[in-house]
Amino acid sequence: MAATSLPLLSFLLLVLSLRAADAQTPSAPAPGPAGPINITAILEKNGQYTTLIRLLNTTQIGTQLTNQLNSSTEGLTLLAPTDNAFNTLPSGSLNNLDNQQQVQLILYHVLPKFYTLSNLLLVSNPVRTQATGEDGVWGLNFTGQGNQVNVSSGLVQTPINNALRQDFPLAVYQVDKVLLPEELFGVKPPSSAPAAPAGKAPATKENSTTVAADGPSPPNNAASGGRAAFGLIAGLGLACVGLLA
Ligand SMILES: *[C@@H]1O[C@H](CO)[C@@H](O)[C@H](O)[C@H]1NC(C)=O
Ligand SMILES: *[C@@H]1O[C@H](CO)[C@@H](O)[C@H](O)[C@H]1NC(C)=O
Ligand SMILES: *[C@@H]1O[C@H](CO)[C@@H](O)[C@H](O)[C@H]1NC(C)=O
Ligand SMILES: *[C@@H]1O[C@H](CO)[C@@H](O)[C@H](O)[C@H]1NC(C)=O
Ligand SMILES: *[C@@H]1O[C@H](CO)[C@@H](O)[C@H](O)[C@H]1NC(C)=O
Ligand SMILES: *[C@@H]1O[C@H](CO)[C@@H](O)[C@H](O)[C@H]1NC(C)=O
């Protein structure tokens, strides 16, 4: 008995000390400050985003972004069009969009990653947004010169002037134009209209247009992974002890 218990004991001590060392190494980076970030409050403080605030509410994207900020390790960037930007759109632009398209338009102003202005000067284009359509993820192009960053949708180009917030996990930048995606406002490619029966709206969009619902939810299995590894090592150790005994 003593012959088997001594190696077993020392082995267990070894495993325990390894595990203690493991527990001390910091694992995933801790998410931002406690308490949800209130996007509405950030926009409200600046007084010129009532249309965007209303759209974030009616499309429920505001809630979605709040949840995403709470779980995302990448953070978010919001390009916030001013009321003036919405007011200078051709009349009807917004009302001609159905709910799904309004969601796409707003998500086109959201980047699923936190970018500082200097990050945006250096990104490789196109940068993915949270808007998706039949043709996949819709992108924006960023070009910079000196300290000036421009964003382009292909149809609209505008400078990014003002950072309302630039602290991880959320960046909010003012844009003075609504970024109109070509996919919604561009000339329709001929392939999308294959002799639709007259008088009937093409119903092809229903299935394939999807909304990128939420960001990656970070797996919470680091601890259980550790336990599994511990069990495996302990099992192997016991097997070795059994062979030696
Ligand atoms: C966010 O801020 C707005 C305006 O300050 C407020 O009306 C709203 O209740 C806040 N939402 C949350 C979840 O705290
Ligand atoms: C948001 O929308 C809800 C209904 O969906 C409405 O009751 C509420 O007043 C709206 N809040 C704001 C700030 O517009
Ligand atoms: C944020 O996430 C944590 C768990 O990941 C949850 O307990 C908390 O309620 C969430 N907070 C909000 C405001 O959703
Ligand atoms: C940014 O856009 C403005 C017009 O809006 C243009 O005059 C300027 O050259 C652009 N700058 C860059 C770096 O693309
Ligand atoms: C971005 O730039 C690329 C290369 O110049 C171009 O092909 C693409 O259409 C641009 N996309 C947008 C959204 O401006
Ligand atoms: C949508 O998908 C369903 C099955 O998933 C299919 O029966 C239907 O024909 C599709 N509709 C369109 C417009 O593609």
Coordinates of C-alpha atoms and ligand atoms in Angstrom, one line a residue:
M1 CA 0.0 0.0 0.0
A2 CA 2.7 2.4 1.0
A3 CA 4.5 1.6 -2.3
T4 CA 1.6 2.8 -4.4
S5 CA 0.4 5.7 -2.3
L6 CA 3.7 7.6 -2.2
P7 CA 4.0 8.0 -6.0
L8 CA 0.3 8.7 -6.2
L9 CA 0.5 11.3 -3.6
S10 CA 3.5 13.1 -5.2
F11 CA 1.8 12.9 -8.5
L12 CA -1.4 14.5 -7.1
L13 CA 0.7 17.2 -5.5
L14 CA 2.4 17.9 -8.8
V15 CA -0.9 18.1 -10.6
L16 CA -2.3 20.4 -8.0
S17 CA 0.6 22.7 -8.1
L18 CA 0.4 22.9 -11.9
R19 CA -3.3 23.7 -11.6
A20 CA -2.6 26.4 -9.1
A21 CA -0.1 28.0 -11.4
D22 CA -2.6 27.7 -14.3
A23 CA -5.3 29.4 -12.2
Q24 CA -3.0 32.4 -11.6
T25 CA -2.4 33.1 -15.3
P26 CA -5.1 35.6 -16.4
S27 CA -7.5 34.2 -18.8
A28 CA -9.9 36.1 -21.1
P29 CA -9.6 39.9 -20.9
A30 CA -12.2 41.3 -18.6
P31 CA -15.0 43.1 -20.5
G32 CA -15.5 46.9 -20.1
P33 CA -16.9 48.8 -17.2
A34 CA -19.8 47.4 -15.2
G35 CA -23.2 48.5 -16.2
P36 CA -24.6 48.7 -19.7
I37 CA -23.5 51.5 -22.1
N38 CA -26.5 53.7 -22.9
I39 CA -26.2 54.5 -26.6
T40 CA -29.3 56.7 -26.5
A41 CA -27.8 58.8 -23.8
I42 CA -24.6 59.3 -25.7
L43 CA -26.6 60.5 -28.8
E44 CA -29.1 62.5 -26.8
K45 CA -26.3 64.5 -25.1
N46 CA -25.4 65.9 -28.5
G47 CA -28.9 66.9 -29.4
Q48 CA -28.8 66.3 -33.1
Y49 CA -29.6 62.6 -33.4
T50 CA -33.3 62.4 -32.8
T51 CA -34.0 60.5 -36.1
L52 CA -31.3 58.0 -35.4
I53 CA -32.5 57.5 -31.8
R54 CA -36.0 56.9 -33.1
L55 CA -34.8 54.4 -35.7
L56 CA -32.6 52.6 -33.2
N57 CA -35.7 52.3 -31.1
T58 CA -38.3 51.3 -33.7
T59 CA -36.0 48.8 -35.3
Q60 CA -34.9 47.5 -31.9
I61 CA -31.3 47.7 -33.0
G62 CA -30.6 49.9 -30.0
T63 CA -31.4 47.0 -27.7
Q64 CA -29.5 44.6 -29.9
L65 CA -26.4 46.8 -29.8
T66 CA -26.6 47.1 -26.0
N67 CA -26.7 43.4 -25.6
Q68 CA -23.8 43.0 -28.1
L69 CA -21.7 45.5 -26.2
N70 CA -22.2 43.5 -23.1
S71 CA -21.0 40.3 -24.7
S72 CA -18.7 41.2 -27.5
T73 CA -14.9 41.1 -27.1
E74 CA -14.4 43.1 -30.3
G75 CA -16.6 46.1 -29.4
L76 CA -18.6 48.2 -31.8
T77 CA -18.3 51.3 -33.9
L78 CA -21.4 53.4 -34.8
L79 CA -21.4 55.9 -37.6
A80 CA -24.1 58.3 -36.4
P81 CA -25.9 60.3 -39.1
T82 CA -27.2 63.7 -37.8
D83 CA -30.8 64.8 -38.1
N84 CA -29.6 67.1 -40.9
A85 CA -28.2 64.1 -42.7
F86 CA -31.6 62.4 -42.7
N87 CA -33.4 65.6 -43.6
T88 CA -31.3 66.1 -46.7
L89 CA -32.2 62.7 -48.1
P90 CA -34.4 62.8 -51.1
S91 CA -38.0 62.8 -49.8
G92 CA -39.4 59.4 -49.3
S93 CA -36.0 57.7 -49.1
L94 CA -36.7 56.4 -45.7
N95 CA -40.4 55.7 -46.0
N96 CA -39.9 53.7 -49.2
L97 CA -38.0 51.2 -47.2
D98 CA -39.8 48.4 -45.5
N99 CA -38.9 47.4 -42.0
Q100 CA -36.3 44.9 -43.0
Q101 CA -34.6 47.4 -45.3
Q102 CA -34.6 50.0 -42.5
V103 CA -32.9 47.5 -40.3
Q104 CA -30.3 46.9 -43.0
L105 CA -29.8 50.6 -43.5
I106 CA -29.1 51.2 -39.8
L107 CA -26.9 48.1 -39.4
Y108 CA -24.9 49.4 -42.4
H109 CA -23.8 52.2 -40.0
V110 CA -22.5 49.7 -37.4
L111 CA -19.1 48.0 -37.6
P112 CA -18.8 44.9 -35.5
K113 CA -15.5 46.0 -34.0
F114 CA -14.2 49.0 -32.1
Y115 CA -12.1 51.3 -34.3
T116 CA -10.3 54.5 -33.2
L117 CA -10.0 57.2 -35.8
S118 CA -6.4 56.2 -36.3
N119 CA -7.4 52.6 -36.8
L120 CA -9.8 53.7 -39.5
L121 CA -6.9 55.5 -41.3
L122 CA -5.2 52.2 -41.7
V123 CA -7.9 49.6 -42.2
S124 CA -8.0 47.4 -45.3
N125 CA -11.1 47.9 -47.4
P126 CA -13.8 47.1 -47.6
V127 CA -14.6 47.0 -43.9
R128 CA -17.5 44.8 -43.0
T129 CA -20.6 46.3 -41.4
Q130 CA -23.4 44.5 -39.6
A131 CA -25.7 44.7 -42.6
T132 CA -26.1 41.7 -44.7
G133 CA -28.2 40.9 -47.8
E134 CA -28.5 38.2 -50.4
D135 CA -25.0 39.0 -51.5
G136 CA -23.4 38.6 -48.1
V137 CA -22.0 41.2 -45.8
W138 CA -22.1 44.8 -47.0
G139 CA -18.9 46.8 -46.7
L140 CA -17.8 50.4 -46.3
N141 CA -14.5 51.9 -47.6
F142 CA -12.4 54.2 -45.5
T143 CA -9.8 56.4 -46.9
G144 CA -7.5 58.7 -45.0
Q145 CA -5.1 61.5 -45.6
G146 CA -3.3 63.2 -42.8
N147 CA -5.8 63.1 -39.9
Q148 CA -8.8 63.2 -42.2
V149 CA -10.8 60.0 -42.6
N150 CA -13.5 59.6 -45.2
V151 CA -16.1 56.9 -45.4
S152 CA -17.7 55.8 -48.6
S153 CA -20.6 53.5 -49.4
G154 CA -19.9 53.7 -53.1
L155 CA -22.9 56.1 -53.5
V156 CA -22.1 58.5 -50.7
Q157 CA -18.7 59.8 -49.4
T158 CA -18.4 61.9 -46.3
P159 CA -15.7 62.9 -43.8
I160 CA -15.7 61.6 -40.3
N161 CA -15.2 64.7 -38.2
N162 CA -16.4 64.3 -34.7
A163 CA -15.9 61.5 -32.2
L164 CA -18.8 61.4 -29.7
R165 CA -17.1 58.6 -27.9
Q166 CA -13.9 56.7 -28.5
D167 CA -13.5 54.4 -25.6
F168 CA -13.5 50.6 -25.9
P169 CA -15.8 48.9 -26.4
L170 CA -17.8 51.6 -28.2
A171 CA -16.8 54.3 -30.7
V172 CA -19.4 56.7 -32.0
Y173 CA -18.6 59.1 -34.8
Q174 CA -20.7 61.8 -36.4
V175 CA -21.4 61.6 -40.1
D176 CA -23.1 64.4 -42.0
K177 CA -24.6 62.1 -44.6
V178 CA -26.6 58.9 -44.4
L179 CA -24.5 56.2 -45.8
L180 CA -26.7 54.8 -48.5
P181 CA -25.8 51.2 -49.4
E182 CA -25.7 50.4 -53.1
E183 CA -27.6 47.3 -52.4
L184 CA -30.6 49.3 -51.4
F185 CA -30.2 52.6 -53.3
G186 CA -28.0 51.7 -56.2
V187 CA -29.1 50.8 -59.7
K188 CA -30.6 47.3 -59.5
P189 CA -28.4 44.8 -61.2
P190 CA -30.3 43.2 -64.1
S191 CA -29.9 39.7 -62.6
S192 CA -32.2 40.6 -59.7
A193 CA -35.2 41.2 -62.0
P194 CA -35.6 38.1 -64.2
A195 CA -38.9 38.9 -65.9
A196 CA -41.0 39.1 -62.7
P197 CA -44.7 38.7 -63.4
A198 CA -46.3 42.1 -63.9
G199 CA -48.2 43.6 -61.0
K200 CA -46.6 41.3 -58.4
A201 CA -43.8 42.4 -56.1
P202 CA -40.9 40.0 -56.4
A203 CA -41.0 37.9 -53.2
T204 CA -37.4 36.7 -53.5
K205 CA -36.0 38.7 -50.7
E206 CA -37.9 37.0 -47.8
N207 CA -35.6 34.0 -47.4
S208 CA -32.2 35.3 -48.1
T209 CA -32.1 38.7 -46.4
T210 CA -30.9 38.1 -42.9
V211 CA -30.0 40.4 -40.1
A212 CA -26.8 39.8 -38.4
A213 CA -28.5 39.3 -35.1
D214 CA -25.8 39.5 -32.6
G215 CA -22.1 39.4 -32.2
P216 CA -20.1 36.4 -31.2
S217 CA -21.1 35.4 -27.7
P218 CA -17.8 34.5 -26.1
P219 CA -17.7 30.9 -25.0
N220 CA -17.7 30.5 -21.3
N221 CA -16.1 27.1 -21.3
A222 CA -12.5 28.0 -20.2
A223 CA -13.2 26.7 -16.8
S224 CA -14.8 23.4 -17.9
G225 CA -12.0 23.0 -20.4
G226 CA -9.5 23.2 -17.6
R227 CA -11.5 20.7 -15.6
A228 CA -11.6 18.3 -18.5
A229 CA -7.8 18.6 -19.0
F230 CA -7.3 18.0 -15.3
G231 CA -9.5 14.9 -15.4
L232 CA -7.5 13.6 -18.4
I233 CA -4.2 14.2 -16.7
A234 CA -5.3 12.7 -13.5
G235 CA -6.7 9.7 -15.3
L236 CA -3.5 9.1 -17.2
G237 CA -1.5 9.5 -13.9
L238 CA -3.6 7.0 -12.1
A239 CA -3.2 4.6 -15.0
C240 CA 0.6 5.0 -14.9
V241 CA 0.5 4.4 -11.1
G242 CA -1.6 1.4 -11.7
L243 CA 0.9 0.0 -14.2
L244 CA 3.8 0.7 -11.8
A245 CA 2.2 -0.8 -8.8
Ligands
LIG1 C1 -30.7 55.5 -21.6 O1 -30.7 56.9 -21.6 C2 -32.0 57.5 -22.0 C3 -31.8 59.0 -22.1 O2 -31.0 59.5 -21.1 C4 -33.0 57.1 -21.0 O3 -34.3 57.6 -21.3 C5 -33.1 55.6 -20.9 O4 -34.0 55.1 -19.9 C6 -31.8 54.9 -20.7 N1 -31.8 53.5 -20.8 C7 -31.3 52.7 -19.9 C8 -31.5 51.2 -20.3 O5 -30.8 53.0 -18.9
LIG2 C1 -39.4 53.2 -28.2 O1 -40.4 52.4 -28.8 C2 -41.4 52.0 -27.9 C3 -42.4 51.1 -28.6 O2 -41.7 50.2 -29.4 C4 -42.1 53.2 -27.3 O3 -43.1 52.8 -26.4 C5 -41.1 54.1 -26.7 O4 -41.7 55.3 -26.2 C6 -40.0 54.5 -27.6 N1 -38.9 55.2 -26.9 C7 -38.4 56.3 -27.5 C8 -37.3 56.9 -26.7 O5 -38.7 56.6 -28.6
LIG3 C1 -24.4 41.3 -19.3 O1 -24.0 39.9 -19.4 C2 -24.0 39.3 -18.1 C3 -23.5 37.9 -18.4 O2 -22.7 37.8 -19.4 C4 -25.4 39.3 -17.5 O3 -25.4 38.7 -16.3 C5 -25.9 40.7 -17.5 O4 -27.3 40.7 -17.0 C6 -25.9 41.4 -18.8 N1 -26.3 42.8 -18.7 C7 -27.1 43.3 -19.5 C8 -27.4 44.7 -19.2 O5 -27.6 42.7 -20.4
LIG4 C1 -12.7 63.2 -48.5 O1 -13.9 63.6 -49.1 C2 -13.9 64.9 -49.6 C3 -15.3 65.2 -50.2 O2 -16.3 64.9 -49.3 C4 -12.8 65.1 -50.6 O3 -12.7 66.4 -51.0 C5 -11.5 64.6 -50.0 O4 -10.5 64.7 -51.0 C6 -11.6 63.2 -49.5 N1 -10.4 62.9 -48.8 C7 -9.9 61.6 -48.8 C8 -8.7 61.4 -48.1 O5 -10.5 60.7 -49.4
LIG5 C1 -14.5 49.9 -52.0 O1 -13.4 50.0 -52.9 C2 -13.2 48.9 -53.8 C3 -11.9 49.0 -54.5 O2 -11.7 50.4 -54.9 C4 -14.4 48.9 -54.7 O3 -14.3 47.9 -55.6 C5 -15.7 48.8 -53.9 O4 -16.8 48.9 -54.8 C6 -15.7 49.9 -52.9 N1 -16.9 49.7 -52.0 C7 -17.6 50.6 -51.5 C8 -18.7 50.2 -50.5 O5 -17.3 51.8 -51.7
LIG6 C1 -38.4 30.2 -48.8 O1 -38.0 29.0 -48.2 C2 -39.0 28.0 -48.2 C3 -38.5 26.8 -47.5 O2 -37.4 27.1 -46.7 C4 -39.4 27.7 -49.7 O3 -40.5 26.7 -49.7 C5 -39.9 28.9 -50.4 O4 -40.1 28.7 -51.7 C6 -38.8 30.0 -50.3 N1 -39.3 31.2 -50.8 C7 -38.6 32.0 -51.6 C8 -39.3 33.2 -52.1 O5 -37.5 31.7 -52.0

